[in-house]
mmCIF file with all atom_site columns, C-alpha atoms in Angstrom:
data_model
loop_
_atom_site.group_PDB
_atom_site.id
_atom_site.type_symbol
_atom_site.label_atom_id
_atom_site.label_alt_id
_atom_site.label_comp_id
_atom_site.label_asym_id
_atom_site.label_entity_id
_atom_site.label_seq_id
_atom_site.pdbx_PDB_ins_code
_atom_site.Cartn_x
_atom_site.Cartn_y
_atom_site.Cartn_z
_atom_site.occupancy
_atom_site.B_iso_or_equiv
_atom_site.pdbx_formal_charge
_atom_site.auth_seq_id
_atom_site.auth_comp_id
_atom_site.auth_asym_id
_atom_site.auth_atom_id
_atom_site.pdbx_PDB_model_num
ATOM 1   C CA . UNK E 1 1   ? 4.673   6.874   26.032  1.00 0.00 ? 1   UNK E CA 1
ATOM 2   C CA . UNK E 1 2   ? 5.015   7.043   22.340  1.00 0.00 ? 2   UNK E CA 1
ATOM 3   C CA . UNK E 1 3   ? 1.643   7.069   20.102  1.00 0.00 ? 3   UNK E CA 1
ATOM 4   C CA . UNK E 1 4   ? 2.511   3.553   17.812  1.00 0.00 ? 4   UNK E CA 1
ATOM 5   C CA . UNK E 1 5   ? 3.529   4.882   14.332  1.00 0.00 ? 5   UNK E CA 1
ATOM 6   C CA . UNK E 1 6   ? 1.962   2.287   12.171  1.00 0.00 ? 6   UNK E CA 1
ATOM 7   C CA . UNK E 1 7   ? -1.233  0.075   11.888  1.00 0.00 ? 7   UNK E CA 1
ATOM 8   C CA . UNK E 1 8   ? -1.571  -3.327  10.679  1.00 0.00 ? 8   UNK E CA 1
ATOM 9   C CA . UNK E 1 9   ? -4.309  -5.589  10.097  1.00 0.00 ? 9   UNK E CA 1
ATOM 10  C CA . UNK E 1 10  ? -5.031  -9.181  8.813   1.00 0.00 ? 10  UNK E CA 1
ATOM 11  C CA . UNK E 1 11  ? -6.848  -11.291 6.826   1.00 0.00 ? 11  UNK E CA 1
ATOM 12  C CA . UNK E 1 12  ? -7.176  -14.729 5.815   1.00 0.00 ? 12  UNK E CA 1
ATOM 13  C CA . UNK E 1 13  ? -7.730  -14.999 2.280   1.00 0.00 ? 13  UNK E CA 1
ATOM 14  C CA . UNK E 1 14  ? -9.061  -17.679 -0.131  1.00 0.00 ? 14  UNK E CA 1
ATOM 15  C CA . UNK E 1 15  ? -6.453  -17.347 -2.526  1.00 0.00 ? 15  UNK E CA 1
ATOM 16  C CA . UNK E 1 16  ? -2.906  -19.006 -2.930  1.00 0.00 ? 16  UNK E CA 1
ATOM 17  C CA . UNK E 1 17  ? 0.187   -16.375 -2.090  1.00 0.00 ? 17  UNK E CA 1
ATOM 18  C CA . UNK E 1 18  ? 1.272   -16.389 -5.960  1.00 0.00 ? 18  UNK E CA 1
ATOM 19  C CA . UNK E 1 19  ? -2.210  -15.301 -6.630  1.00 0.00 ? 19  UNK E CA 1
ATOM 20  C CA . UNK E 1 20  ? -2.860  -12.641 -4.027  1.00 0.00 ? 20  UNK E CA 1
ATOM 21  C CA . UNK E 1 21  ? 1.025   -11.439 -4.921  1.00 0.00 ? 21  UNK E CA 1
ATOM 22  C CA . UNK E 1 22  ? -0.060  -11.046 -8.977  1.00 0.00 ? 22  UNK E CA 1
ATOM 23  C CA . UNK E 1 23  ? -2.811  -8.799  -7.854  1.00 0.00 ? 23  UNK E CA 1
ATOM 24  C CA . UNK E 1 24  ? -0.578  -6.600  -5.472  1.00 0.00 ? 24  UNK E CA 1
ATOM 25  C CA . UNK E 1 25  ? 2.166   -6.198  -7.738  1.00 0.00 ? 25  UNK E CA 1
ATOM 26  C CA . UNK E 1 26  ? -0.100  -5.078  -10.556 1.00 0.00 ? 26  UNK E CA 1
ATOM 27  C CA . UNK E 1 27  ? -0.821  -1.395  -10.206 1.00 0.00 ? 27  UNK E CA 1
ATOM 28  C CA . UNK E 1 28  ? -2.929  -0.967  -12.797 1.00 0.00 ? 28  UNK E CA 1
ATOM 29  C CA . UNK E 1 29  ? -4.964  -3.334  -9.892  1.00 0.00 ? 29  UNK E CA 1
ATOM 30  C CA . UNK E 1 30  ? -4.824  -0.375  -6.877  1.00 0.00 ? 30  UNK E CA 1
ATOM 31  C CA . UNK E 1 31  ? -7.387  1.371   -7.291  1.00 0.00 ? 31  UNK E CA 1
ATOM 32  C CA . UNK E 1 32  ? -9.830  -1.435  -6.940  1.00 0.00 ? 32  UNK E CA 1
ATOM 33  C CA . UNK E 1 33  ? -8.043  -2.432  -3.519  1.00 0.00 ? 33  UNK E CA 1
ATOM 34  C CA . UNK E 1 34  ? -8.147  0.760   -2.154  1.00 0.00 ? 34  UNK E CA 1
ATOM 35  C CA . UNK E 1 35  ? -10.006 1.419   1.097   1.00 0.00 ? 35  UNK E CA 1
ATOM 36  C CA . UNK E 1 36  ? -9.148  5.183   1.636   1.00 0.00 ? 36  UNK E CA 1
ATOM 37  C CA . UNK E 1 37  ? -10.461 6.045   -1.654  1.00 0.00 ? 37  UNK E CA 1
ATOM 38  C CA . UNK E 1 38  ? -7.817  8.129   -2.741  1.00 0.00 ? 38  UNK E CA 1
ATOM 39  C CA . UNK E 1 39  ? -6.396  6.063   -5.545  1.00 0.00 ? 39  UNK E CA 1
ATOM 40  C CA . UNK E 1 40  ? -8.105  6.789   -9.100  1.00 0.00 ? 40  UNK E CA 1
ATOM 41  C CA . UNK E 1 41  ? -5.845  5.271   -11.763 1.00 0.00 ? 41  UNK E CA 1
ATOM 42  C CA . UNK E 1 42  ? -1.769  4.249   -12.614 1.00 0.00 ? 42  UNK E CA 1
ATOM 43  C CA . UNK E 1 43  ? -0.236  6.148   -14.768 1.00 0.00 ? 43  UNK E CA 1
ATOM 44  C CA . UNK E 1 44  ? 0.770   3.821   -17.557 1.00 0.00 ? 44  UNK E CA 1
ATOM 45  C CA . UNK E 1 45  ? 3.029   1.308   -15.211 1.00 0.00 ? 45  UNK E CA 1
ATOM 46  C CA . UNK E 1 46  ? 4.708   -2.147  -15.454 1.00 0.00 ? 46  UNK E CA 1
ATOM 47  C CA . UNK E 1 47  ? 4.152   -4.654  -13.089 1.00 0.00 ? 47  UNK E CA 1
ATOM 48  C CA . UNK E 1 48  ? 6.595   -4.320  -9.743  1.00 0.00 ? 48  UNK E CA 1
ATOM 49  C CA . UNK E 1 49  ? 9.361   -6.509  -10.060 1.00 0.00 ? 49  UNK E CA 1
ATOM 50  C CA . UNK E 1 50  ? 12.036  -5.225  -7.349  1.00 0.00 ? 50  UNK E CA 1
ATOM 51  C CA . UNK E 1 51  ? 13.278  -3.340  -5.146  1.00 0.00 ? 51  UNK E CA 1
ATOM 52  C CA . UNK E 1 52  ? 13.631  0.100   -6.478  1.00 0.00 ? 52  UNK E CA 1
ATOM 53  C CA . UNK E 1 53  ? 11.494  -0.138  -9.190  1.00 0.00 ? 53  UNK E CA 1
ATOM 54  C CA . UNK E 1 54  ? 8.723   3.019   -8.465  1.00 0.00 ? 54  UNK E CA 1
ATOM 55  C CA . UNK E 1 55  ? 5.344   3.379   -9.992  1.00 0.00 ? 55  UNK E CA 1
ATOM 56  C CA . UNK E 1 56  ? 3.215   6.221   -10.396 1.00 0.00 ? 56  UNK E CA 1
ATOM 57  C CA . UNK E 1 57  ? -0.585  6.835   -9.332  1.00 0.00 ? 57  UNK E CA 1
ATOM 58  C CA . UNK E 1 58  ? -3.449  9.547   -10.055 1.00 0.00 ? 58  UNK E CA 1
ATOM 59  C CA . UNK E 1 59  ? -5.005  10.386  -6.352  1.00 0.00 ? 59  UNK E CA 1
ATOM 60  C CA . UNK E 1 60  ? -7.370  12.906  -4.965  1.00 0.00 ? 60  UNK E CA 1
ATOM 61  C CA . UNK E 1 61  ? -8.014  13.972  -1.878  1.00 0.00 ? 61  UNK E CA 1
ATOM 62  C CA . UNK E 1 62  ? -8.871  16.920  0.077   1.00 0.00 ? 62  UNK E CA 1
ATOM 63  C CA . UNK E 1 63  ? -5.629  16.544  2.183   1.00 0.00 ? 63  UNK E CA 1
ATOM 64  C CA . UNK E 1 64  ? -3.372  17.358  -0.995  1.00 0.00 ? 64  UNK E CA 1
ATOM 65  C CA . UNK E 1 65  ? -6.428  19.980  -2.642  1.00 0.00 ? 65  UNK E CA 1
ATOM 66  C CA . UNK E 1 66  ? -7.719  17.694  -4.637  1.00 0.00 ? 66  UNK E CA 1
ATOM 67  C CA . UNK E 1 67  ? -5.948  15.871  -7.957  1.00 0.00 ? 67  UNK E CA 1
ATOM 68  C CA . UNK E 1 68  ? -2.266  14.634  -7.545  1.00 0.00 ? 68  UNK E CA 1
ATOM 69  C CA . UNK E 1 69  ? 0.165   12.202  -8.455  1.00 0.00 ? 69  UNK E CA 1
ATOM 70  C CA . UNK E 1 70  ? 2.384   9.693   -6.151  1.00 0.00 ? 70  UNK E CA 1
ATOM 71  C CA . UNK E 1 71  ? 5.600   8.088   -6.984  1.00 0.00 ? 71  UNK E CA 1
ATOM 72  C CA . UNK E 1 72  ? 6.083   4.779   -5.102  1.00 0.00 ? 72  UNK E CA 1
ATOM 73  C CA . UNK E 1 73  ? 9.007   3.610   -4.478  1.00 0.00 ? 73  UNK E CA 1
ATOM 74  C CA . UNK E 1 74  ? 9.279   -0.276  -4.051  1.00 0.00 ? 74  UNK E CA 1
ATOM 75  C CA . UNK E 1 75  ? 11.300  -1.059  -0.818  1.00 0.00 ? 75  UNK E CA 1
ATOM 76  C CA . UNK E 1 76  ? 10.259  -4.606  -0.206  1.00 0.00 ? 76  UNK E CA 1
ATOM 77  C CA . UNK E 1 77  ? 10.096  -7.614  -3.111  1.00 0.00 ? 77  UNK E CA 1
ATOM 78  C CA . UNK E 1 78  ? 10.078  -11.196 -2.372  1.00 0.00 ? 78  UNK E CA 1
ATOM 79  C CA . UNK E 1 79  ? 8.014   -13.531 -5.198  1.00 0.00 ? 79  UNK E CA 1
ATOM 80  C CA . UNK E 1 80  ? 4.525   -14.481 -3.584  1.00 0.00 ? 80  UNK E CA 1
ATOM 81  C CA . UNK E 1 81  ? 5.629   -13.596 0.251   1.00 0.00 ? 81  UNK E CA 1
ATOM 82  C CA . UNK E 1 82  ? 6.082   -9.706  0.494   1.00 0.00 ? 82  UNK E CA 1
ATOM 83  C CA . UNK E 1 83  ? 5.405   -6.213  -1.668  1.00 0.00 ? 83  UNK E CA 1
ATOM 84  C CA . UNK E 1 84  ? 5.977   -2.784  -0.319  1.00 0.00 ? 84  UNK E CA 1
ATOM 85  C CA . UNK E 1 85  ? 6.953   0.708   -1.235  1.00 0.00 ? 85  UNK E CA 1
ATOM 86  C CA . UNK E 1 86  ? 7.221   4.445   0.220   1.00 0.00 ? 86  UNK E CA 1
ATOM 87  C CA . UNK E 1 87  ? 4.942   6.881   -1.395  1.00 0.00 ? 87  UNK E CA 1
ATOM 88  C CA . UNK E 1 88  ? 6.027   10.209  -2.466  1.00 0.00 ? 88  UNK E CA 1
ATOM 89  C CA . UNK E 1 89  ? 4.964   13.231  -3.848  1.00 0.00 ? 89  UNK E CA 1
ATOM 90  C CA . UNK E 1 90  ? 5.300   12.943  -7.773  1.00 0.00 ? 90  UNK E CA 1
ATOM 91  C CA . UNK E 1 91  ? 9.060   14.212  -8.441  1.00 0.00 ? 91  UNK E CA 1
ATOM 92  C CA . UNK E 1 92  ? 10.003  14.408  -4.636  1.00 0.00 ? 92  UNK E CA 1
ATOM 93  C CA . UNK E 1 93  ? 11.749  12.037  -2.675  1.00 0.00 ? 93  UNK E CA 1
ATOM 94  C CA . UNK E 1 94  ? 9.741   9.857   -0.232  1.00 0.00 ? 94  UNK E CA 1
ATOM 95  C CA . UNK E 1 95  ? 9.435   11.736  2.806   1.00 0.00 ? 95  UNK E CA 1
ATOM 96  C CA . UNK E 1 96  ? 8.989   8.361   5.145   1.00 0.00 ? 96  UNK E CA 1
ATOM 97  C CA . UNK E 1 97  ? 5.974   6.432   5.417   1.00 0.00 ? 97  UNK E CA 1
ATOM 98  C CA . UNK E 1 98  ? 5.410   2.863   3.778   1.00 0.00 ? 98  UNK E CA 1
ATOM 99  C CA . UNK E 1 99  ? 3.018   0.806   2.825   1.00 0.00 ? 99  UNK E CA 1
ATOM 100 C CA . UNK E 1 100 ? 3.710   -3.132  3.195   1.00 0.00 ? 100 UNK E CA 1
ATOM 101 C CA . UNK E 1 101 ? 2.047   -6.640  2.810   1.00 0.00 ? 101 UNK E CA 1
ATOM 102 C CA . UNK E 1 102 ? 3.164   -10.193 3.546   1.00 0.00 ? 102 UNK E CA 1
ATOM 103 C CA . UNK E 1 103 ? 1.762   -13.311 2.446   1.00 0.00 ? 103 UNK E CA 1
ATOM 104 C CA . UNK E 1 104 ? 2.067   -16.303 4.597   1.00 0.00 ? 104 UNK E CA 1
ATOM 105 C CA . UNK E 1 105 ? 0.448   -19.372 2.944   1.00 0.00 ? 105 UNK E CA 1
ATOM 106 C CA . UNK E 1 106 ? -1.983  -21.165 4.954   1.00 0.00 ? 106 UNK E CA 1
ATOM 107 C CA . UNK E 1 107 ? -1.977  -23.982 2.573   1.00 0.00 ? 107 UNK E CA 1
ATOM 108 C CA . UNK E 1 108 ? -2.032  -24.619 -1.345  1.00 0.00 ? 108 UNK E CA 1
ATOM 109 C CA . UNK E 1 109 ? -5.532  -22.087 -1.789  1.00 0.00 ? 109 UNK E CA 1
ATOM 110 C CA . UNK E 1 110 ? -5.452  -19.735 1.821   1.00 0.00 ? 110 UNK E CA 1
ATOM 111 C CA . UNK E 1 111 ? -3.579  -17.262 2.727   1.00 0.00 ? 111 UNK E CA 1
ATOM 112 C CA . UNK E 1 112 ? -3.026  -14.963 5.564   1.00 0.00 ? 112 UNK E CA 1
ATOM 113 C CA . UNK E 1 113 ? -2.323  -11.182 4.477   1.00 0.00 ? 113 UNK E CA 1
ATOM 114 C CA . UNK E 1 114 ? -0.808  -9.051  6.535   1.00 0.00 ? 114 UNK E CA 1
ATOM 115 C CA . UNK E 1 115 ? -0.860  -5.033  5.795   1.00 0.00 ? 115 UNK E CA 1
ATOM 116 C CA . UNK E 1 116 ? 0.953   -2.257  7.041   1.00 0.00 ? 116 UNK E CA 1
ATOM 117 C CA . UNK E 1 117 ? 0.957   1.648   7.221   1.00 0.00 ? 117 UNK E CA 1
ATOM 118 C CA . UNK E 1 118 ? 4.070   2.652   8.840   1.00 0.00 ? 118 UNK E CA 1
ATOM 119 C CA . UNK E 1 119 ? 4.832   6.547   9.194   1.00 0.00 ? 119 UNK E CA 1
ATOM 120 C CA . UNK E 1 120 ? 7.579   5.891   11.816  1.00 0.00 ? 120 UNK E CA 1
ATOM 121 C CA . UNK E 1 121 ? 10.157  6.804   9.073   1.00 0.00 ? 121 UNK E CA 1
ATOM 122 C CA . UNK E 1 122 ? 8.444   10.591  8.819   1.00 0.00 ? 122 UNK E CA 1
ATOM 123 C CA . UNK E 1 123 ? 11.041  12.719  10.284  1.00 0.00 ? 123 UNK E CA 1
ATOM 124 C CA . UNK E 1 124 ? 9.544   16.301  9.039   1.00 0.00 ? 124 UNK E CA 1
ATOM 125 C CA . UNK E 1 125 ? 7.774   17.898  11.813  1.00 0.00 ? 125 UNK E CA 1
ATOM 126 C CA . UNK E 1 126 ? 5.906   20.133  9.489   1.00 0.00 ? 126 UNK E CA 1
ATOM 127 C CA . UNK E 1 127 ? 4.970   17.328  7.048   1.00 0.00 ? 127 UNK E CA 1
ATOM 128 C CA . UNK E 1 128 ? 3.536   15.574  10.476  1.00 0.00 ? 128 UNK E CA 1
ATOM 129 C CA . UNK E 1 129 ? 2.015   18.563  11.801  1.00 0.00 ? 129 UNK E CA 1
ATOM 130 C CA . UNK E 1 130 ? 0.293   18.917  8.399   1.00 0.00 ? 130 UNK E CA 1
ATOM 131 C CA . UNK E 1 131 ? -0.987  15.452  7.330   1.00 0.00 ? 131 UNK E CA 1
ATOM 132 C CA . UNK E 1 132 ? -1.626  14.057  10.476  1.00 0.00 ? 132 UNK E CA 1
ATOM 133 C CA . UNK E 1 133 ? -0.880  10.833  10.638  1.00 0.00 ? 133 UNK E CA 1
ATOM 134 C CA . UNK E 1 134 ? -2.639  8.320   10.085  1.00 0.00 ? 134 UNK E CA 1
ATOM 135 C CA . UNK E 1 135 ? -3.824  9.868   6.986   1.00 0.00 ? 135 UNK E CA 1
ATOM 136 C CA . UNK E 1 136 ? -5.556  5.475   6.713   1.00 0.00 ? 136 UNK E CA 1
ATOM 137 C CA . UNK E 1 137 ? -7.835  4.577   9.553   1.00 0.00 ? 137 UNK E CA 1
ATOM 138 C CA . UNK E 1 138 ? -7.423  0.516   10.634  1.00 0.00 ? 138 UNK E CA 1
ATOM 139 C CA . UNK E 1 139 ? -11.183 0.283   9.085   1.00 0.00 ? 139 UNK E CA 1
ATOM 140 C CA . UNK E 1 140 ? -9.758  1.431   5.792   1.00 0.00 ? 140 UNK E CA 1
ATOM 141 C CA . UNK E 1 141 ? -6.901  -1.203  5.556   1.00 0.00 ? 141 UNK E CA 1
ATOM 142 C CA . UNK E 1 142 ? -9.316  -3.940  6.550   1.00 0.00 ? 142 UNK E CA 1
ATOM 143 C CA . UNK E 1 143 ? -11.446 -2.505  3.736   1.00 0.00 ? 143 UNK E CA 1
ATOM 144 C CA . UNK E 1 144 ? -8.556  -2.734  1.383   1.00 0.00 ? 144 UNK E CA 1
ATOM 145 C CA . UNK E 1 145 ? -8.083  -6.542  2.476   1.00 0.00 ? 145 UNK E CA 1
ATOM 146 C CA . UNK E 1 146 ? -12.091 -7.551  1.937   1.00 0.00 ? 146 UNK E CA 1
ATOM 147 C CA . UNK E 1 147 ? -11.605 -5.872  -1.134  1.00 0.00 ? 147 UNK E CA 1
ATOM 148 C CA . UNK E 1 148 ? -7.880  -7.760  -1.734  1.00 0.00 ? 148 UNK E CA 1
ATOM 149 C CA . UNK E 1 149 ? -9.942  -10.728 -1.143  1.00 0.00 ? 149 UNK E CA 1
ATOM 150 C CA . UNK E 1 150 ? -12.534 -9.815  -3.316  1.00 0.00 ? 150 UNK E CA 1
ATOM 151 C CA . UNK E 1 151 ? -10.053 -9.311  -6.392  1.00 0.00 ? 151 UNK E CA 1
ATOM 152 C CA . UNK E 1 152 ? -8.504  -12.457 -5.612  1.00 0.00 ? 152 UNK E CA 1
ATOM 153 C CA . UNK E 1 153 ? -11.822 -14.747 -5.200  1.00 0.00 ? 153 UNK E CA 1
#
């Protein structure tokens, strides 16, 4: 049997979907949601506003040697209901894996956030070999949705 390819966790959140959306589609916001600790900063970036728009972020981690850049390519847009994009090397294409959240409004102020790390699309034997996948624990994601909620609250 196939090891799964992607993890996703979920969260009920205090917030309404347009205001838990603002926060995810503001990069300049990542850093502070991030529960691997590998974002630091954007690099000077507009809000997301579609499909194909890409953003750039300053990272470290040992798995990369330290300081590096991302590109992120948005692949998912849908006002107050979904965000996602495939992260990439900074000039490189994305090689595959995506990073996704859905908002499903539990009422006018609640909302139940879904988030997903999906490295099904990684095709590159080497690049698997090499990372190895997940490069996020589950415990990381649910840290970036208490800290999602947190923003939000």
């Amino acid at each position: 049997m196939a090891q799964e390819q992607k993890i996703t966790v979920q969260r009920t959140i205090d917030a309404s979907a347009k205001d838990v959306f603002e926060v995810l589609t503001n990069p300049e916001r990542h850093a502070e949601l991030d529960g691997s600790g590998f974002v630091r900063s954007d690099e000077k970036t507009d809000r997301i506003q579609a499909v194909g728009d890409v953003f750039t972020m300053n990272m470290s981690g040992d798995h990369m040697g330290g300081e590096y850049q991302t590109d992120n390519h948005v692949t998912a847009y849908d006002t107050n209901k979904m965000v996602g994009w495939k992260t990439a090397p900074a000039g490189t294409e994305p090689p595959g894996w995506e990073w996704l959240w859905e908002l499903e409004p539990q009422g006018s102020d609640t909302t139940l956030v879904t988030h997903t790390y999906d490295w099904s699309g990684v095709t590159d034997q080497a690049l698997l070999d090499k990372v190895g996948f997940p490069l996020v624990k589950e415990s990381q994601l649910e840290d970036s949705l208490a800290r999602l909620a947190a923003a939000v609250s």
